[in-house]
Tab-separated table of C-alpha atoms in Angstrom:
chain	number	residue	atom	x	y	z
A	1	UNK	CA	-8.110	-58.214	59.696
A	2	UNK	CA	-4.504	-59.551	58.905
A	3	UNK	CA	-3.564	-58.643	62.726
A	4	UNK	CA	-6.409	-61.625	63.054
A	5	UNK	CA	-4.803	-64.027	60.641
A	6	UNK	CA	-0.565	-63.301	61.297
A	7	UNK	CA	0.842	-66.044	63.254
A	8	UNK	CA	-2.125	-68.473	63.104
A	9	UNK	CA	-1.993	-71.788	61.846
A	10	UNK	CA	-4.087	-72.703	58.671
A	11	UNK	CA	-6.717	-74.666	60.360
A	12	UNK	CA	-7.378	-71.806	62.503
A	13	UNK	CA	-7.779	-69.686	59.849
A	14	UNK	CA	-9.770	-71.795	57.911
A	15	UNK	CA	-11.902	-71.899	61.122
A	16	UNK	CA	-12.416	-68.303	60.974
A	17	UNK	CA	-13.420	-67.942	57.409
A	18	UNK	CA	-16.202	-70.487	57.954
A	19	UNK	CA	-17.237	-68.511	60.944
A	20	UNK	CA	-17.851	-65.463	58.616
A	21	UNK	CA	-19.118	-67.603	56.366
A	22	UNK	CA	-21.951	-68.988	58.467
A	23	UNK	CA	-22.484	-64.977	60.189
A	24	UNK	CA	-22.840	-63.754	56.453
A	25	UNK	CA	-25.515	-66.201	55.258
A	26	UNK	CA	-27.439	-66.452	58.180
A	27	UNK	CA	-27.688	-62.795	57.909
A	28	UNK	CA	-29.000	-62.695	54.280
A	29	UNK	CA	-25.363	-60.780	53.246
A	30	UNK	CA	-22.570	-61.750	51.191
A	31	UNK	CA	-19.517	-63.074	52.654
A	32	UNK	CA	-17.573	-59.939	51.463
A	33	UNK	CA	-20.404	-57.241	52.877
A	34	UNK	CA	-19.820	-58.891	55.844
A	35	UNK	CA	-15.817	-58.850	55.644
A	36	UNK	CA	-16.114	-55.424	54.343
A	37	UNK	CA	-18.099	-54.634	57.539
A	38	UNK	CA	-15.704	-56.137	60.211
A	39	UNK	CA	-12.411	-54.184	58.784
A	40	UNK	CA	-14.216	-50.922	58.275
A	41	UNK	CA	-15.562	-51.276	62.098
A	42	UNK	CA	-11.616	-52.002	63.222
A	43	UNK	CA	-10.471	-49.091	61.494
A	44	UNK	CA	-7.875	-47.607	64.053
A	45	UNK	CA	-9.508	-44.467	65.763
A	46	UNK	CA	-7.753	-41.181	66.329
A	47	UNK	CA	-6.827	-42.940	70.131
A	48	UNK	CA	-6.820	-45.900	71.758
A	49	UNK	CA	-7.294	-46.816	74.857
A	50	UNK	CA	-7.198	-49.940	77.178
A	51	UNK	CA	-11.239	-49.101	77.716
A	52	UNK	CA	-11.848	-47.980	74.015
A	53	UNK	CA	-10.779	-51.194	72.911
A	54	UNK	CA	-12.789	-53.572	75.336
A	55	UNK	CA	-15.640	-51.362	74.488
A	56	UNK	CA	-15.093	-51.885	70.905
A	57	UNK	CA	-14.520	-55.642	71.170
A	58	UNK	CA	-18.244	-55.065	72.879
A	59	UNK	CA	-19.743	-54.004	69.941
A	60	UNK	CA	-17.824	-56.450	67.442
A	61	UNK	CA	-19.311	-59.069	68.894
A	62	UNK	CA	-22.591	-57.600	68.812
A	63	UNK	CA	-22.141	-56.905	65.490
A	64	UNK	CA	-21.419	-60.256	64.805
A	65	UNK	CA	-23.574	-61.853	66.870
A	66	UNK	CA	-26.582	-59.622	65.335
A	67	UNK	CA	-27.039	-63.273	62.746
A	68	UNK	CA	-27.891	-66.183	64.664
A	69	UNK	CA	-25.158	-68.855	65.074
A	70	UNK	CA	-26.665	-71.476	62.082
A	71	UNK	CA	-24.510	-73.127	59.656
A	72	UNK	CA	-25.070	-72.589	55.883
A	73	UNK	CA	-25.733	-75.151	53.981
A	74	UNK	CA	-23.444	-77.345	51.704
A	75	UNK	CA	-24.390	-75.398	48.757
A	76	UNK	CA	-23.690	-72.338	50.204
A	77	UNK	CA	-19.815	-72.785	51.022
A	78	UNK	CA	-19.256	-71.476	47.067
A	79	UNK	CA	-21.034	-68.058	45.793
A	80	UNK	CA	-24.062	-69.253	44.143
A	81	UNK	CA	-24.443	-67.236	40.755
A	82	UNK	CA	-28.123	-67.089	40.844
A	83	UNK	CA	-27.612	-64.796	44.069
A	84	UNK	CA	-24.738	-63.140	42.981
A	85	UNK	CA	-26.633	-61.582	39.729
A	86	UNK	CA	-29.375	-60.657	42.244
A	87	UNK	CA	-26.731	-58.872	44.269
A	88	UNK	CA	-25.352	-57.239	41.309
A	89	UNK	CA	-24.828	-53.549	41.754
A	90	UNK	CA	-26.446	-51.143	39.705
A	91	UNK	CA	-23.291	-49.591	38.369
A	92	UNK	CA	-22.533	-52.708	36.824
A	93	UNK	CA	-23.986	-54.233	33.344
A	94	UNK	CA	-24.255	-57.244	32.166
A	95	UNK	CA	-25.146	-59.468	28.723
A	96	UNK	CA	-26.079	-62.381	27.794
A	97	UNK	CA	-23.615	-63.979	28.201
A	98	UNK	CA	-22.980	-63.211	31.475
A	99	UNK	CA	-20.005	-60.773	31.175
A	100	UNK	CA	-19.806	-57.909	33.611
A	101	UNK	CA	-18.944	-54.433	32.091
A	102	UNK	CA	-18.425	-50.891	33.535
A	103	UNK	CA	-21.523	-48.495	33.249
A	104	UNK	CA	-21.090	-44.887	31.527
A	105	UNK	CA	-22.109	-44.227	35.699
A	106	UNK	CA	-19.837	-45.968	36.897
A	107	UNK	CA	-17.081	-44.420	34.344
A	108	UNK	CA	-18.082	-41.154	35.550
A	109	UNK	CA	-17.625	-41.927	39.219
A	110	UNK	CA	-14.229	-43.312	38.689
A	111	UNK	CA	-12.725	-40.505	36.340
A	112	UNK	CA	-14.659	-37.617	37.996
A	113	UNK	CA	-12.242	-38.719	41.341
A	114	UNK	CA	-9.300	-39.523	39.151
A	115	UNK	CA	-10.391	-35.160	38.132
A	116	UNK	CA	-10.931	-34.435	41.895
A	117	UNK	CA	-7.475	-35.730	42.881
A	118	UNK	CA	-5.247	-33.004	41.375
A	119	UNK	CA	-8.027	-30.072	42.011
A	120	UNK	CA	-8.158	-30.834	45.899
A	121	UNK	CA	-4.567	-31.857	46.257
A	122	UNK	CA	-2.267	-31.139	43.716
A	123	UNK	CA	-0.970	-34.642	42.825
A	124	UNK	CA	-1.277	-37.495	40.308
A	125	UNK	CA	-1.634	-41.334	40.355
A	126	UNK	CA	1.816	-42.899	40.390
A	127	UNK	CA	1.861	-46.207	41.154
A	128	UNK	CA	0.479	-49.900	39.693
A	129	UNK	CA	-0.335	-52.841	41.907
A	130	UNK	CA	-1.754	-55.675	39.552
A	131	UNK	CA	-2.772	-59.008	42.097
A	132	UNK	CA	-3.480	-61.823	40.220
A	133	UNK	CA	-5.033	-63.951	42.488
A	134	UNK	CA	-5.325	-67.377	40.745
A	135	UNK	CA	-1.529	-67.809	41.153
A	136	UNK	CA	-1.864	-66.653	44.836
A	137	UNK	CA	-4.067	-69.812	44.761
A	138	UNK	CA	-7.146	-67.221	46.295
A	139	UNK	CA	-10.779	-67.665	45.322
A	140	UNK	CA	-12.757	-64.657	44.532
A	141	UNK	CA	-13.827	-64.080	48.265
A	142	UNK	CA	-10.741	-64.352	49.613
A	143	UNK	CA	-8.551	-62.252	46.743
A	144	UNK	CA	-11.248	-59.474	47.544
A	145	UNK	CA	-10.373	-60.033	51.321
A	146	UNK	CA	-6.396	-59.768	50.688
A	147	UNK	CA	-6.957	-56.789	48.120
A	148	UNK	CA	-9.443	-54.896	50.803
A	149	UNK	CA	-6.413	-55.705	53.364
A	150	UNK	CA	-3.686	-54.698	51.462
A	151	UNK	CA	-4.850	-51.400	50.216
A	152	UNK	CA	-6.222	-50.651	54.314
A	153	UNK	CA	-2.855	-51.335	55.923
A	154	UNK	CA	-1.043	-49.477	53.526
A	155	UNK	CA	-2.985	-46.169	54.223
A	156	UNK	CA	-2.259	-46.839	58.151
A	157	UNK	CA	1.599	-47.485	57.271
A	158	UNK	CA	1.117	-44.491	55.087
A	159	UNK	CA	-0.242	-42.503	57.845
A	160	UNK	CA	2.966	-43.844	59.768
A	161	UNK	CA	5.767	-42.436	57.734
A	162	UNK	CA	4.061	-39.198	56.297
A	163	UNK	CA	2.188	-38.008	59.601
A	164	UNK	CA	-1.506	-38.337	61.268
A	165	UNK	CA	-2.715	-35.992	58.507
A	166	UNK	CA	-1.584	-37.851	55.435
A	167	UNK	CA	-4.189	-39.898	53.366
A	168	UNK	CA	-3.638	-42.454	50.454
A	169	UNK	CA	-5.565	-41.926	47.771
A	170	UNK	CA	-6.632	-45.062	45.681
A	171	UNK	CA	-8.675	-46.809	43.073
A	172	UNK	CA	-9.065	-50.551	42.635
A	173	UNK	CA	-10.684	-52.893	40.385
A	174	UNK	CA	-11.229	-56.481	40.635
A	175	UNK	CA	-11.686	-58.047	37.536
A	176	UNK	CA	-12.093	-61.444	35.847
A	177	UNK	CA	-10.997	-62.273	31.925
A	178	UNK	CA	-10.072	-65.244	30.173
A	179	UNK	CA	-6.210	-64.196	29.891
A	180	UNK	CA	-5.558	-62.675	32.775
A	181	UNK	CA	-8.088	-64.764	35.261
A	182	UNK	CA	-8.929	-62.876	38.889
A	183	UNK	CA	-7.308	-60.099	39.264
A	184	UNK	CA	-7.345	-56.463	41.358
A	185	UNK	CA	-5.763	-53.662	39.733
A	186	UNK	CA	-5.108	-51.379	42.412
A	187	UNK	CA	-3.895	-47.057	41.359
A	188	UNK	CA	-2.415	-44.651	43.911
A	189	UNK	CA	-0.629	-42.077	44.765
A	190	UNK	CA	2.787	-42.086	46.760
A	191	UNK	CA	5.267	-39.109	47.324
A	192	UNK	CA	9.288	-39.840	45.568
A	193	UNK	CA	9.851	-39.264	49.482
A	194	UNK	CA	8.169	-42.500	51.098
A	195	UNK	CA	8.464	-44.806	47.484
A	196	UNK	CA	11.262	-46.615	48.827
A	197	UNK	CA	9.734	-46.852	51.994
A	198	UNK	CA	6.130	-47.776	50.844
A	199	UNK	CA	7.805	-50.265	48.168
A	200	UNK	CA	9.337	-52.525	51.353
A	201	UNK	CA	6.237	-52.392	52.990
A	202	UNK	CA	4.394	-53.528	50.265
A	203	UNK	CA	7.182	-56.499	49.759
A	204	UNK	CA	6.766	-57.148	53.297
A	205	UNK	CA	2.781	-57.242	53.295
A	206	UNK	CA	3.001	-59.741	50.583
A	207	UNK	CA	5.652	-62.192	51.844
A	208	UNK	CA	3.996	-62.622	55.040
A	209	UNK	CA	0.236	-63.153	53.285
A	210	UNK	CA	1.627	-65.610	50.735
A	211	UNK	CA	5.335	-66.332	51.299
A	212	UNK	CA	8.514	-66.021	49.224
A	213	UNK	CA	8.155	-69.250	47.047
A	214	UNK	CA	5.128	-67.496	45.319
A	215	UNK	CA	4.869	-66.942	41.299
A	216	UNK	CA	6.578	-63.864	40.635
A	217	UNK	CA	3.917	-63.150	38.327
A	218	UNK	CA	1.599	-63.178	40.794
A	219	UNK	CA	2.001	-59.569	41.940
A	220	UNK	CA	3.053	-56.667	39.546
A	221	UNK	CA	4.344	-53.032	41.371
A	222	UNK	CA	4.951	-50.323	39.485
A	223	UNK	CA	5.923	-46.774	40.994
A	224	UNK	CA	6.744	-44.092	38.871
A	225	UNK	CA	8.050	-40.347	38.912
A	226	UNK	CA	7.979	-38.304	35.953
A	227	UNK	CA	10.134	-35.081	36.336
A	228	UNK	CA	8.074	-33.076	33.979
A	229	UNK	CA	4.139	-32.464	34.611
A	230	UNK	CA	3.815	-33.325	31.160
A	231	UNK	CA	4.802	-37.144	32.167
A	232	UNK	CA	3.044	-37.031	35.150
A	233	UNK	CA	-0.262	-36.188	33.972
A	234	UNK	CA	0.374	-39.075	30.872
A	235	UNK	CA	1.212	-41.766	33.396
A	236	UNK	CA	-1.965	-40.434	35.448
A	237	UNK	CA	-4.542	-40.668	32.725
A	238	UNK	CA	-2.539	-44.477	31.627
A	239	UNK	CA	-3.385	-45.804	34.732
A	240	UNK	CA	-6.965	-44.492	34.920
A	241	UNK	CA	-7.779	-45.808	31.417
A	242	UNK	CA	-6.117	-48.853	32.030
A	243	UNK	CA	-8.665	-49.258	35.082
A	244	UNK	CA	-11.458	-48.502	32.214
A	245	UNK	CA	-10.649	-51.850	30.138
A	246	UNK	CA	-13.699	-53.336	32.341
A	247	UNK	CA	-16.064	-50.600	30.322
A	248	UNK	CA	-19.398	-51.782	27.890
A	249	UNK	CA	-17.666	-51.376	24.354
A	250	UNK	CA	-21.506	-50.912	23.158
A	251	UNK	CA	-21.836	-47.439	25.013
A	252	UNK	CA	-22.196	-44.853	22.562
A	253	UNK	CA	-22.301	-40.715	22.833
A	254	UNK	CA	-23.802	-38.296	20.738
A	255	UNK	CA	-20.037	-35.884	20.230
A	256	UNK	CA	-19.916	-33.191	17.312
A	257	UNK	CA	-23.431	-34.447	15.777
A	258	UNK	CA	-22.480	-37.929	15.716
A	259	UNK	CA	-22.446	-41.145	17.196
A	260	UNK	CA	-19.253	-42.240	18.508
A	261	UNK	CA	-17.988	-45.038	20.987
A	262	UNK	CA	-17.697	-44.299	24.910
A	263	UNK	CA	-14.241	-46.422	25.130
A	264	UNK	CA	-13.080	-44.543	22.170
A	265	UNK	CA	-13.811	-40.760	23.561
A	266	UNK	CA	-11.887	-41.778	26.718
A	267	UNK	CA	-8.856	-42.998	24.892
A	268	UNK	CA	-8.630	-46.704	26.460
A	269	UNK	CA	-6.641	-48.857	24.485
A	270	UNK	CA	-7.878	-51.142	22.284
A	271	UNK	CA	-5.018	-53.894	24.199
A	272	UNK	CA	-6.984	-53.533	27.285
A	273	UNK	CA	-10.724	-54.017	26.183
A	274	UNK	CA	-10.964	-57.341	27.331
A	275	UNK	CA	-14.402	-59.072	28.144
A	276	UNK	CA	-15.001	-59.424	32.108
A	277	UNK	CA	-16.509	-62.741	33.201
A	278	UNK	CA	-19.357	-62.374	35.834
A	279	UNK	CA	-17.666	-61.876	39.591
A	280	UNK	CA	-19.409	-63.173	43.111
A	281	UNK	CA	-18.484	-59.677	44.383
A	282	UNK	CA	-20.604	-57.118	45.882
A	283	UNK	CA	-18.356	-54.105	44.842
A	284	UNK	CA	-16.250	-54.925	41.450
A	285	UNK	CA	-14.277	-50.971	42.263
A	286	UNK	CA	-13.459	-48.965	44.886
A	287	UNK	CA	-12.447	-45.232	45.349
A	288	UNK	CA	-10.831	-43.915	48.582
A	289	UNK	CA	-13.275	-41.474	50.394
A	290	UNK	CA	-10.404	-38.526	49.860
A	291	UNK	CA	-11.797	-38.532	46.708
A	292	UNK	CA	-14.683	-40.166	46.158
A	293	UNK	CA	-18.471	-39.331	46.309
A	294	UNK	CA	-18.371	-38.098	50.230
A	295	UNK	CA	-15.208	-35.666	49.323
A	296	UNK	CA	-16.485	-33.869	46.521
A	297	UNK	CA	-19.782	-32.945	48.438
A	298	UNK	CA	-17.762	-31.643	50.626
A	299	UNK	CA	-15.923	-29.859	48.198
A	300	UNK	CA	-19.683	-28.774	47.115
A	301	UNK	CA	-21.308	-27.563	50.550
A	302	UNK	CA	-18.326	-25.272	50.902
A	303	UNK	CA	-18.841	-23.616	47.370
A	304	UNK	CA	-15.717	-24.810	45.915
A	305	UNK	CA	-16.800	-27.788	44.337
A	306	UNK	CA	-14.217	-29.901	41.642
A	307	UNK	CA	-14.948	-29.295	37.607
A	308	UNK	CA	-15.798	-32.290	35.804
A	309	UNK	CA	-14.887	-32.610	32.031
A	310	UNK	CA	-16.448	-36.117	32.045
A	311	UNK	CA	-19.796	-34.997	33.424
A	312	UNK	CA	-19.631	-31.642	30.669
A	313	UNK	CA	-18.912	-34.219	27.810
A	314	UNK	CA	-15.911	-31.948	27.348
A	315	UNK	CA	-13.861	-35.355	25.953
A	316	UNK	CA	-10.733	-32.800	24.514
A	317	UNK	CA	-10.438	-31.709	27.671
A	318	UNK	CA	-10.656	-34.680	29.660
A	319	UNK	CA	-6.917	-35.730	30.124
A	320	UNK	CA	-4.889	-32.338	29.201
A	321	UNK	CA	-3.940	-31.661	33.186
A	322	UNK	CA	-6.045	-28.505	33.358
A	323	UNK	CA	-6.483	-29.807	36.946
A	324	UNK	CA	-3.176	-28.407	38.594
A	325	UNK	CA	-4.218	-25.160	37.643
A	326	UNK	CA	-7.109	-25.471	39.457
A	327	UNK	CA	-6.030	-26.427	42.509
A	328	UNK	CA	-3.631	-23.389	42.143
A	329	UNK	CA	-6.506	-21.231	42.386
A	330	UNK	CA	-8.602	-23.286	44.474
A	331	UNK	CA	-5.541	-22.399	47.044
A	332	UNK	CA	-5.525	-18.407	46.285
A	333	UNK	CA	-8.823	-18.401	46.511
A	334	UNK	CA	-9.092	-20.266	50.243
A	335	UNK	CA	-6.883	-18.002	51.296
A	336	UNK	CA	-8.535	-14.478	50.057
A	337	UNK	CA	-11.642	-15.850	51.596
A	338	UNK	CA	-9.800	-16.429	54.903
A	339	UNK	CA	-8.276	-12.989	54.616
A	340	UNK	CA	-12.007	-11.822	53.993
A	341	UNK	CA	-12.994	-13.437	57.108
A	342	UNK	CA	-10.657	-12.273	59.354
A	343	UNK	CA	-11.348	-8.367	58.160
A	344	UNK	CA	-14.956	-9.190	59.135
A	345	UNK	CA	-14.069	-11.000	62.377
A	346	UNK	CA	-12.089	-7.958	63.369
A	347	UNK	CA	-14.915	-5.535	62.692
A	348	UNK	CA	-17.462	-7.715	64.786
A	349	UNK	CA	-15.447	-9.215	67.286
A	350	UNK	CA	-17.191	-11.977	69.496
A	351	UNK	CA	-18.343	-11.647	72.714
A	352	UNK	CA	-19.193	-7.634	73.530
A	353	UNK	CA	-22.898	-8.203	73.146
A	354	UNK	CA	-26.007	-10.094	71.063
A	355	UNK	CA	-26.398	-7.368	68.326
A	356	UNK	CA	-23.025	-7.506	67.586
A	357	UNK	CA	-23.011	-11.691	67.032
A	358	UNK	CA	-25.913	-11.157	64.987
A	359	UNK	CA	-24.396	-8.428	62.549
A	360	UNK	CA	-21.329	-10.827	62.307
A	361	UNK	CA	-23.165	-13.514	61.008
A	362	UNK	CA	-25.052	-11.970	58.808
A	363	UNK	CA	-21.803	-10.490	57.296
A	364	UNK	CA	-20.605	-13.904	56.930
A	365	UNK	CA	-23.606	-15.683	55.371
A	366	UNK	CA	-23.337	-12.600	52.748
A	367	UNK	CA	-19.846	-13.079	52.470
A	368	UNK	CA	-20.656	-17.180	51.810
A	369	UNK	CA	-23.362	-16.707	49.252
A	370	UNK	CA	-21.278	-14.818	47.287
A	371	UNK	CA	-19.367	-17.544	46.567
A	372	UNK	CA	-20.773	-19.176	43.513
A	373	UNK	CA	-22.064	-22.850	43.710
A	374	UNK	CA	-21.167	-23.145	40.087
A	375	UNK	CA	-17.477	-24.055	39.880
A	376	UNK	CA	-17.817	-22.702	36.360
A	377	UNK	CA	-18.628	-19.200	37.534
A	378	UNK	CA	-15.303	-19.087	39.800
A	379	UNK	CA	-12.773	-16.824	38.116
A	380	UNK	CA	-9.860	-18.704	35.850
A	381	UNK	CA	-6.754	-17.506	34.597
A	382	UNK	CA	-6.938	-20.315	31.696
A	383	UNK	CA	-9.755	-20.491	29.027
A	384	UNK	CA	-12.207	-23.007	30.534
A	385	UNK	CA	-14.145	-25.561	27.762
A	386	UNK	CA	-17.538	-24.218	28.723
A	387	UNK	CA	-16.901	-20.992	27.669
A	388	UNK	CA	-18.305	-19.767	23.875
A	389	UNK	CA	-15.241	-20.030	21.445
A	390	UNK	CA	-15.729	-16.491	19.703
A	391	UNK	CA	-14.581	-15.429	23.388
């Protein structure tokens, strides 16, 4: 969307917004869904072509011309709060008094793919982009718009500098408190090799969306590189708690025969339980699909699915950094299975006749269900939580 909005005049932008606007509520959606909708559609394809692109302007329009063209009314140019609590998503919890907090679900989510990130690719979360949006002079829609932007053009320049293959991983957060007003708290990772590079590009992103006159407090960047796993995994675990601040201080777990606080078996600090105030927002949090939800089913269908210490209530365990050595032997163990293929490949080679397709298959079925679905029941070189102490 910002290749929309560079180089046009405010009017015309403010043309555009309304637009949305009027598309979103005639549809019955939120103007973020919406949003949210149009920049996941113009996510660049693998190529592009001069007839790929008419034929995706095609179906933008249907897309947006799926609402009829009605303007909302005058109470519906601000997010109305009675529609907004409707819209509230289920990983979300409220109170009374109409605070917003972080589920135990949606805890789990968030630190299971903070887990996932070192098992499937051997790295940890490095860098802090804090956007506080009221001194950016942006409204919740648009902050959420700028946030969704940011973190989108940064994988693509990502993509740029490390290769087609290379993904940014990512976690945000928008959040609302009484010190810190709107905000997005945004946690990644970035190579030593590209932080320099990334770093200007990030500079850049924000000069051009707000200009160089802005509050300098209104955007915080933080990369750092620990030389020692030891600091890496600490600075990992900092930022992911530090996302956790938004979680219910009232959710309590039964640990060692006793009652004790969520917040407190996760190690947040106490400096960053804050209250949330309710948020307009369809999605409060996000989590980058290389590790999210649709990566660790994949992880799952191919019997080599990630541990979770949060999901095995295994809170000593939680933020040690057991996960490098996992992916260590996630990697050995990839490539004895491909080894294992190939022997039965070369035994039943393709293409000399039916019975011998059909014996090769049925070795490699036999050869996949020997895998164990349980990641537990892999074999470890390191003393795994679940296992009986007396061993």
């Amino acid at each position: 969307m910002s290749a929309i909005f560079r180089g046009m005049k405010a009017e015309e932008r403010a043309a555009i917004v309304k637009g949305m606007r009027a598309r979103a509520f005639a549809a019955g959606l939120s103007e973020n869904q919406l949003w949210q909708a149009a920049i996941d559609f113009w996510a660049p394809a693998a190529i592009v072509t001069p007839a790929s692109l008419v034929a995706d302007a095609i179906k933008f329009a249907g897309l947006l011309n799926n609402a009829p063209n009605v303007s909302p009314p005058a109470s519906a140019h601000r997010p109305q709060k009675r529609r907004a609590r409707l819209r509230k998503p289920r990983a979300m919890k409220g109170n009374e008094n109409g605070l917003d907090y972080w589920s135990r679900a949606t805890a789990a989510a968030v630190f299971d793919a903070a887990s996932a990130l070192p098992q499937l690719f051997g790295v940890h979360f490095n860098v802090l982009i804090v956007l506080r949006h009221d001194l950016l002079d942006c409204d919740e829609a648009h902050g959420a718009i700028e946030a969704s932007d940011l973190i989108h053009e940064a994988a693509q320049q990502f993509r740029r500098l490390a290769g087609v293959q290379a993904r940014l991983h990512s976690i945000y957060r928008h959040r609302k408190t009484d010190r810190d007003g709107f905000t997005t708290a945004i946690i990644c990772h970035i190579p030593p090799l590209w932080a320099d590079a990334m770093r200007d590009w990030v500079d850049g992103f924000i000069e051009r969306r707000f200009g160089t006159r802005r509050d300098r407090r209104a955007v915080h960047i933080r990369m750092t590189e620990h030389p020692d796993m030891k600091g890496q995994v600490r600075r990992h675990w900092r930022l992911v708690r530090g996302l956790a601040g938004a979680l219910d201080p009232t959710l309590e777990i039964v640990h060692e025969g006793r009652r004790r606080w969520l917040v407190d078996l996760l190690g947040v600090p106490r400096a960053l339980r804050r209250p949330g105030q309710a948020l307009s927002l369809a999605q409060r949090y996000r989590i980058s699909e290389t590790i999210g939800a649709s990566a660790q089913a994949r992880a799952r269908r191919e019997r080599l699915a990630c541990l979770s210490a949060f999901r095995d209530q295994a809170w000593g365990a939680l933020t040690t950094g057991w996960e490098l050595a996992g992916h260590n032997e996630r990697l050995r163990e990839l490539d004895e299975r491909d080894q294992k293929r190939a022997v039965i490949m070369a035994h039943w080679p393709k293409g000399r006749d039916p019975l011998h397709d059909e014996v090769r298959a049925s070795e490699l079925e036999r050869l996949r269900s020997s895998w164990p679905e349980d990641p537990r029941q892999r074999p470890r070189a390191w003393r795994g939580w679940w296992l009986p102490r007396e061993l």
